[in-house]
Short mmCIF file of C-alpha atoms in Angstrom, two decimals:
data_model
loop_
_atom_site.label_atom_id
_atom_site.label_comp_id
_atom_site.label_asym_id
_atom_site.label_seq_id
_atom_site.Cartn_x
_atom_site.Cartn_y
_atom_site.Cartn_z
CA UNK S 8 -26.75 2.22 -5.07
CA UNK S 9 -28.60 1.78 -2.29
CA UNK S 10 -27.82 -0.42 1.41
CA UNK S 11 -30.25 -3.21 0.81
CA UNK S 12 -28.63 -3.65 -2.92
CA UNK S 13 -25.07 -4.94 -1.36
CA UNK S 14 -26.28 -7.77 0.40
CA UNK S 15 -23.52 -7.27 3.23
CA UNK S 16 -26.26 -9.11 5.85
CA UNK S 17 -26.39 -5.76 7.41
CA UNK S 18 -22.61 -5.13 7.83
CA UNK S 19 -22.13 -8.61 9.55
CA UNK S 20 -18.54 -8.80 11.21
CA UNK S 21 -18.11 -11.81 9.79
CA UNK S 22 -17.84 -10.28 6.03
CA UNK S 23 -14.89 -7.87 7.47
CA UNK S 24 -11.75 -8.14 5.28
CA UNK S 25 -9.86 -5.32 6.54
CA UNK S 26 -10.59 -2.61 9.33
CA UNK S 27 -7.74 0.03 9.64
CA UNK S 28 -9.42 2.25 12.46
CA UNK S 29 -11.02 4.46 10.23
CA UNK S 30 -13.21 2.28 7.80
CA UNK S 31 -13.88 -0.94 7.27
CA UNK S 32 -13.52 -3.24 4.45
CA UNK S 33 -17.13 -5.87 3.93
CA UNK S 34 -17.48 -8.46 1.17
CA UNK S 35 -20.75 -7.63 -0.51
CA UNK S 36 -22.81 -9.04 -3.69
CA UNK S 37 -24.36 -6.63 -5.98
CA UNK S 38 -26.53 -7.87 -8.64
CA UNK S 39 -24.97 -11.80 -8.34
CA UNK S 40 -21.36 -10.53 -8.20
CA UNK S 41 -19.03 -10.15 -5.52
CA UNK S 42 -18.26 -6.68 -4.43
CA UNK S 43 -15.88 -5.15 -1.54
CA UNK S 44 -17.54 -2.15 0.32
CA UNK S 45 -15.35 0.48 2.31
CA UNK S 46 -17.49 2.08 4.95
CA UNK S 47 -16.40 4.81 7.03
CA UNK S 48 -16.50 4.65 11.09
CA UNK S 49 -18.72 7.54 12.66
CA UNK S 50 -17.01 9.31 15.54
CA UNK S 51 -18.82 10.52 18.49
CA UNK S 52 -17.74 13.76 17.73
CA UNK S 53 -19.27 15.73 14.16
CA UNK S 54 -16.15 17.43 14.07
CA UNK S 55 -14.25 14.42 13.44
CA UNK S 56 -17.02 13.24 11.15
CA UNK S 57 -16.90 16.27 9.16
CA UNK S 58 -12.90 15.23 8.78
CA UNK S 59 -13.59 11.50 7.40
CA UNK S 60 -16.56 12.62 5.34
CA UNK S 61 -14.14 14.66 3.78
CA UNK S 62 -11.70 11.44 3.38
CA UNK S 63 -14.60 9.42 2.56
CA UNK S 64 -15.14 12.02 -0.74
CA UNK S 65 -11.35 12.83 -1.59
CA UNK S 66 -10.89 8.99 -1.50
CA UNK S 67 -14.33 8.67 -3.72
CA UNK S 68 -12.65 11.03 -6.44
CA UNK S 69 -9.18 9.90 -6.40
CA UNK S 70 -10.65 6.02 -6.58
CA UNK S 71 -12.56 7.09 -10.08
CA UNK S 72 -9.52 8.87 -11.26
CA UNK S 73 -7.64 6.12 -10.54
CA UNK S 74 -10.37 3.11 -12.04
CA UNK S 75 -8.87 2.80 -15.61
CA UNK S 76 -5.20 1.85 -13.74
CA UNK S 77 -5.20 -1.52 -13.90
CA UNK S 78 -3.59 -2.04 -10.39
CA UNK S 79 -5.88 0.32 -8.62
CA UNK S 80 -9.20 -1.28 -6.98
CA UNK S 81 -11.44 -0.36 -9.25
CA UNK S 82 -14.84 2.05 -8.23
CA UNK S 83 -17.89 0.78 -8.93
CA UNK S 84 -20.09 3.37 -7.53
CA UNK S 85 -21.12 4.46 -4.37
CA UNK S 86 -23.70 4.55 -1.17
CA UNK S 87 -25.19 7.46 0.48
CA UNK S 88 -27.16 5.88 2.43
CA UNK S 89 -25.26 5.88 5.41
CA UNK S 90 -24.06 8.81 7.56
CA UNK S 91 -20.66 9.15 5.62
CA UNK S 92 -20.44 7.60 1.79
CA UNK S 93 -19.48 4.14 1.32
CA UNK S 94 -17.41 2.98 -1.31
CA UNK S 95 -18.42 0.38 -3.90
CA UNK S 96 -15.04 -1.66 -5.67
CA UNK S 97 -14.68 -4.63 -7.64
CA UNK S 98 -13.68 -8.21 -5.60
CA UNK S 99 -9.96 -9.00 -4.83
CA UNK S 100 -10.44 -12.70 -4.37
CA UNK S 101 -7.44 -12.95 -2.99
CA UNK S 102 -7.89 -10.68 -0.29
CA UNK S 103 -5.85 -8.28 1.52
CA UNK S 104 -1.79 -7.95 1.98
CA UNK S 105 -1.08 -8.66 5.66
CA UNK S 106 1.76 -6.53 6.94
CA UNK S 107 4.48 -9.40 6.91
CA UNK S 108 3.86 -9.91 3.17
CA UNK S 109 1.32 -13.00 3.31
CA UNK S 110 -2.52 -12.88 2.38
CA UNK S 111 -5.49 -12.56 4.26
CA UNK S 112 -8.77 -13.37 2.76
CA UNK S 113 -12.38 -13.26 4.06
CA UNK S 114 -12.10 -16.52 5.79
CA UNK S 115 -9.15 -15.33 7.87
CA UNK S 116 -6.71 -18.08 6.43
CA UNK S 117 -3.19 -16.90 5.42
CA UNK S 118 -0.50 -18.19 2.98
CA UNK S 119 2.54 -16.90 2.05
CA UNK S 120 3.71 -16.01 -1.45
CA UNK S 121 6.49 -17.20 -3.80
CA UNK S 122 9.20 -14.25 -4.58
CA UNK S 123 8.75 -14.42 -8.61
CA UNK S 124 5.18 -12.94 -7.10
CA UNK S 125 6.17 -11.13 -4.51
CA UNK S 126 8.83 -9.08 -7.23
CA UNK S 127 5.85 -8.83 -9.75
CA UNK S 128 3.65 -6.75 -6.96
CA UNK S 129 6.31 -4.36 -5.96
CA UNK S 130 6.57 -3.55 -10.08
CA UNK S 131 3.00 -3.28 -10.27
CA UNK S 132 2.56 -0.63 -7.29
CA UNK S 133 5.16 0.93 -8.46
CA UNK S 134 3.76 0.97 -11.50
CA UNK S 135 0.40 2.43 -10.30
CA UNK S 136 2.70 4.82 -7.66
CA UNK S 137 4.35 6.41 -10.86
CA UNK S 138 1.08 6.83 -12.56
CA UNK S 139 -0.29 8.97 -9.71
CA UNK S 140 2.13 10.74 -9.46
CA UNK S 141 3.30 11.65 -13.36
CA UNK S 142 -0.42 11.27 -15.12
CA UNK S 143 -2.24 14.04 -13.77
CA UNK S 144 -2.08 17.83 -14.44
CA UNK S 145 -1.57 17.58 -10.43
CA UNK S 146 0.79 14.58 -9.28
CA UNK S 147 -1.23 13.36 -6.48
CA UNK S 148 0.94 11.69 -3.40
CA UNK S 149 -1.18 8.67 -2.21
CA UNK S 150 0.26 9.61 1.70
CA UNK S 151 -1.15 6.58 3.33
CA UNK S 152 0.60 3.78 1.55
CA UNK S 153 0.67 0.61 3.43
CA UNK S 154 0.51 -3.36 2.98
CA UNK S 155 -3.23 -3.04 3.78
CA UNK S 156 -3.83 -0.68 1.24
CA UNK S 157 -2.96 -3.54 -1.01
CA UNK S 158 -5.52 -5.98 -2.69
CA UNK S 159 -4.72 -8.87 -4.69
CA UNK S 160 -7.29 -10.41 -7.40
CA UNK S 161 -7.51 -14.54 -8.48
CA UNK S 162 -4.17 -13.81 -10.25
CA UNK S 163 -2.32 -12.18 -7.59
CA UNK S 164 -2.45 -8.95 -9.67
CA UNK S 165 -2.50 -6.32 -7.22
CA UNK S 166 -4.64 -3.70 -6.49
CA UNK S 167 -3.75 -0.25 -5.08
CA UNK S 168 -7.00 1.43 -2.80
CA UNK S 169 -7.85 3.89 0.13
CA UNK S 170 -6.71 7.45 -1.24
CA UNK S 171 -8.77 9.02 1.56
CA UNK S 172 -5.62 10.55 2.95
CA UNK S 173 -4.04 11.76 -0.33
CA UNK S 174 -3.34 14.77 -1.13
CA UNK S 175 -2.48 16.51 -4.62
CA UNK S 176 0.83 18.67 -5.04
CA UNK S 177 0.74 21.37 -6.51
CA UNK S 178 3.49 23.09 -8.50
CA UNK S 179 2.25 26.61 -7.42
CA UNK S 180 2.72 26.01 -3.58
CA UNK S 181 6.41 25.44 -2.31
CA UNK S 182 5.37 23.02 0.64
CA UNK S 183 2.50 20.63 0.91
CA UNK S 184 0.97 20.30 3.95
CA UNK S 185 -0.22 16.10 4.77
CA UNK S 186 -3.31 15.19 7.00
CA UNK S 187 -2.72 15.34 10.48
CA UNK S 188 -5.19 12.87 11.11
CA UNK S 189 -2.99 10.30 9.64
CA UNK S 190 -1.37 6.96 11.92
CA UNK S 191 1.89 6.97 12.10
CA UNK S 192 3.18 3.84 11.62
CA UNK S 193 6.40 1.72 10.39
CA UNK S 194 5.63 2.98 6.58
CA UNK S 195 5.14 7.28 7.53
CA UNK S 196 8.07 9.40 6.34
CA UNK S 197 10.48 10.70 9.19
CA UNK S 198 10.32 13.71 7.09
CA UNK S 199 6.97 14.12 7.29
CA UNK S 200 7.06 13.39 11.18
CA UNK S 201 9.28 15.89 11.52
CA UNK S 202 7.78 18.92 9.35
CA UNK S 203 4.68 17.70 9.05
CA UNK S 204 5.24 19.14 5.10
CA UNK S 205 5.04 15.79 2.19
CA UNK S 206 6.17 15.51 -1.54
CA UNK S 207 5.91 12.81 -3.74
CA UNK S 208 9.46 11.43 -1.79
CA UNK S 209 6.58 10.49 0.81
CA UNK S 210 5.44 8.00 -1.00
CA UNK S 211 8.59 6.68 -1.83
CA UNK S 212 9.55 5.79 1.59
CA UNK S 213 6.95 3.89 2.48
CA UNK S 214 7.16 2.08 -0.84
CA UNK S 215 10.74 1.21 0.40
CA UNK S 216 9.36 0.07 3.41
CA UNK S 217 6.46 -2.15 1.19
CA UNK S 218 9.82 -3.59 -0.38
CA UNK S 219 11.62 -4.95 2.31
CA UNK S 220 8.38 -6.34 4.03
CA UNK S 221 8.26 -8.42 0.49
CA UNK S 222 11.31 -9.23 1.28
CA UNK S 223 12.14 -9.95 4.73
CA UNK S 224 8.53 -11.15 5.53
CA UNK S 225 8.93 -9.08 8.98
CA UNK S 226 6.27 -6.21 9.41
CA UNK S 227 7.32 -2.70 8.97
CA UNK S 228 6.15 -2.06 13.03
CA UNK S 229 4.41 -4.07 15.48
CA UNK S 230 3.04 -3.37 19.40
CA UNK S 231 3.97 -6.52 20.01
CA UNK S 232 6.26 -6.05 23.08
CA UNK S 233 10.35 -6.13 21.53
CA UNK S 234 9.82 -6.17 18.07
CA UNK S 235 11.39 -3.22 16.37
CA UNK S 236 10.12 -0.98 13.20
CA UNK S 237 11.74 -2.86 10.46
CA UNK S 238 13.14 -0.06 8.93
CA UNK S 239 15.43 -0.03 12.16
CA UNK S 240 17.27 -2.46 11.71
CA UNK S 241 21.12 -1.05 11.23
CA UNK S 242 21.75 -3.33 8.70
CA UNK S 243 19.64 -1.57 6.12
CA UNK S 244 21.38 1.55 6.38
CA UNK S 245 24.63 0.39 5.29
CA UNK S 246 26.85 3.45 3.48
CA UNK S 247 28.51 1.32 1.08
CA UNK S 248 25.57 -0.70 0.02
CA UNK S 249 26.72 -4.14 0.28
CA UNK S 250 23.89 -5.72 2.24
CA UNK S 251 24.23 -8.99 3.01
CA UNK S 252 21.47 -10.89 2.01
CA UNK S 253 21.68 -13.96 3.93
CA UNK S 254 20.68 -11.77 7.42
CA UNK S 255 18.30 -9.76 5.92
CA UNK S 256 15.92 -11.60 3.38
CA UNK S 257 13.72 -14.21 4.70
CA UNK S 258 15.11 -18.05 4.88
CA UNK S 259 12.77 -18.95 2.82
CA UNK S 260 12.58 -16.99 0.10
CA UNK S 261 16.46 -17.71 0.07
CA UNK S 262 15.85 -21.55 0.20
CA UNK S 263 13.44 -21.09 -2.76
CA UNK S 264 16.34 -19.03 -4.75
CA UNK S 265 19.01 -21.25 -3.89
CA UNK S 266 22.44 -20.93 -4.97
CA UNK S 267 21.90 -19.69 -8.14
CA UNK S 268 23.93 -16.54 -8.72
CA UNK S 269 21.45 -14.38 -10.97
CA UNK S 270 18.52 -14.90 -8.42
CA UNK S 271 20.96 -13.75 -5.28
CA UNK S 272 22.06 -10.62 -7.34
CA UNK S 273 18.10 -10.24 -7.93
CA UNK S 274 17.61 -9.73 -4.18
CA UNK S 275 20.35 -8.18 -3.57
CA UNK S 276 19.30 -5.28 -6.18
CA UNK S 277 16.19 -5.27 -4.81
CA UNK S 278 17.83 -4.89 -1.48
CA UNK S 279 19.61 -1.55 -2.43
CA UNK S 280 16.82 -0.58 -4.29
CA UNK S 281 14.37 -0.79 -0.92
CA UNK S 282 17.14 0.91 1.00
CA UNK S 283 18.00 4.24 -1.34
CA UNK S 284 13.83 4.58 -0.68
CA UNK S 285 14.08 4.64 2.89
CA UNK S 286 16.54 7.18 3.02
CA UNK S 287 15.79 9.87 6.22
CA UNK S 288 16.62 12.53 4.13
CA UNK S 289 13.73 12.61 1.14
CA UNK S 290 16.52 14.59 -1.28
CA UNK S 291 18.47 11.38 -1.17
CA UNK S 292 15.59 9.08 -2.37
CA UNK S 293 15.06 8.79 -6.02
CA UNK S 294 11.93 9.18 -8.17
CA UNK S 295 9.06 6.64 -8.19
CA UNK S 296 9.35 6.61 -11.91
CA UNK S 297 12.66 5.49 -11.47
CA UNK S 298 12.24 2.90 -8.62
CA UNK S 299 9.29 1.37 -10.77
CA UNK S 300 12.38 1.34 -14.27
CA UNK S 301 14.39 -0.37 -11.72
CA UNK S 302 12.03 -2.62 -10.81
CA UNK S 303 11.41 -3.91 -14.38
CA UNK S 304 15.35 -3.98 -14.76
CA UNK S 305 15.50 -6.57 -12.17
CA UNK S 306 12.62 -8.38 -12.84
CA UNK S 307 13.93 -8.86 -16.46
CA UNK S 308 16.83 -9.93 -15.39
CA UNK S 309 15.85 -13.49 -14.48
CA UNK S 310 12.38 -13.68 -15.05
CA UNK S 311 11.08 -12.80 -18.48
#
């Protein structure tokens, strides 16, 4: 593919979805058809470029591994054009999971979503999560997830992308070593921050993290002056497990459930579930296959 074929207006800032630091997200048109380009930043120094045109290709390979998943943003091609590749998807018309759980689209507007939805994406990536992880002869730990990883198309189906930081783990080496490029943030494993070492429990916490953004509607960290890293919060450590709901889950996701029984046992599962991710200690966190079982479990058990 070629620059002049994405029709990006020369990378106008107005057709930024998403820019995480590292790359930026454009909406593009190739051949009459929306597309979403990711385009690497260049760095001042070639070391550093070296580094991200290394991300740039792991997240290139990964992406095409990933295409036939149908909640992973889906590679259409590439660019090399450009000092580092660029990255050629399929639209998300819906646009981009902010951190507090709402949607951002091209047009900066924002809207929130209704739990029944908000449940359905956390199966979904999980879904996807357990399929990196279990469908290769490598399990391959995504390492970066994060709301703005997160796509969602016209029917709020969501779309996992960016694998630039993953990394694949091997059953021949007894540690795995992450990127130490990588932000930390309100989503990165305290594990990880403290060895600098991942496994596929990585993932899991920050999947945990994903979960009680969905529900709470609070972002997992902030630099706005006071605001804590959601994860925090002493509430969702509890030892015996009975959260309490009513302080934790957003007001209005609890005035949309009401005072139906079922539904507050649904968030209250979902609760538990969000906190056995988060665990410090990875050892204590259980599988993604079994967080995504869960996840249908208590989606089934109100909504069919």
């Amino acid at each position: 593919m070629t620059s002049k074929s994405l029709a990006t207006n020369n990378f106008d800032p107005s057709r930024i979805i998403q820019d995480d630091g590292d790359c930026q997200m454009f909406k593009g048109v190739l051949d009459n058809r929306t597309i979403i380009i990711r385009k690497y930043i260049i760095r001042e120094n070639d070391k550093d470029n070296d580094e991200v045109r290394s991300r740039a290709i792991r997240d290139i390979k990964i992406s095409r591994q990933m295409s036939s998943h149908k909640n992973a943003l889906k590679l259409l091609g590439c660019c090399l054009e450009f000092p580092l590749p660029a990255l050629v998807h399929e639209n998300a018309a819906k646009g981009v999971l902010r951190d507090d759980g709402s949607l951002s689209g091209a047009n900066g507007g924002q809207s929130l979503l209704p739990w029944k939805t908000r449940l359905r994406i956390a199966k979904q990536l999980a879904n996807a999560l357990t399929y990196l992880h279990t469908a290769f002869s490598e399990p391959i730990i995504h390492m970066n997830l994060r709301s703005t990883c997160i796509l969602l198309d016209d029917d709020y189906v969501p779309k996992l992308s960016n694998f630039s930081f993953s990394v694949s783990d091997s059953p021949k080496q007894s540690h795995v070593k992450g990127d130490n490029q990588i932000r930390a943030s309100g989503y990165t494993d305290p594990d990880y921050l403290a060895t600098g070492y991942i496994t596929q429990k990585t993932d899991v916490y920050s999947f945990g993290v994903l979960l009680l953004v969905l529900l709470t509607q609070r972002a997992a960290s902030s630099n706005q002056a006071g605001e804590l890293d959601i994860t925090a919060n002493p509430k969702f450590h509890v030892s015996d497990g009975q959260t309490q709901i009513q302080t934790i889950v957003n007001p209005k996701i609890l005035k949309e459930v009401g005072e139906d029984g079922h539904a507050q046992q649904q968030l209250q599962d979902c609760l538990a579930l969000a906190v056995s991710c988060i665990q410090n200690q990875s050892e204590a966190r259980p599988k993604m296959i079994h967080v995504a079982k869960e996840l249908v479990r208590i989606e089934k058990s109100i909504f069919p």
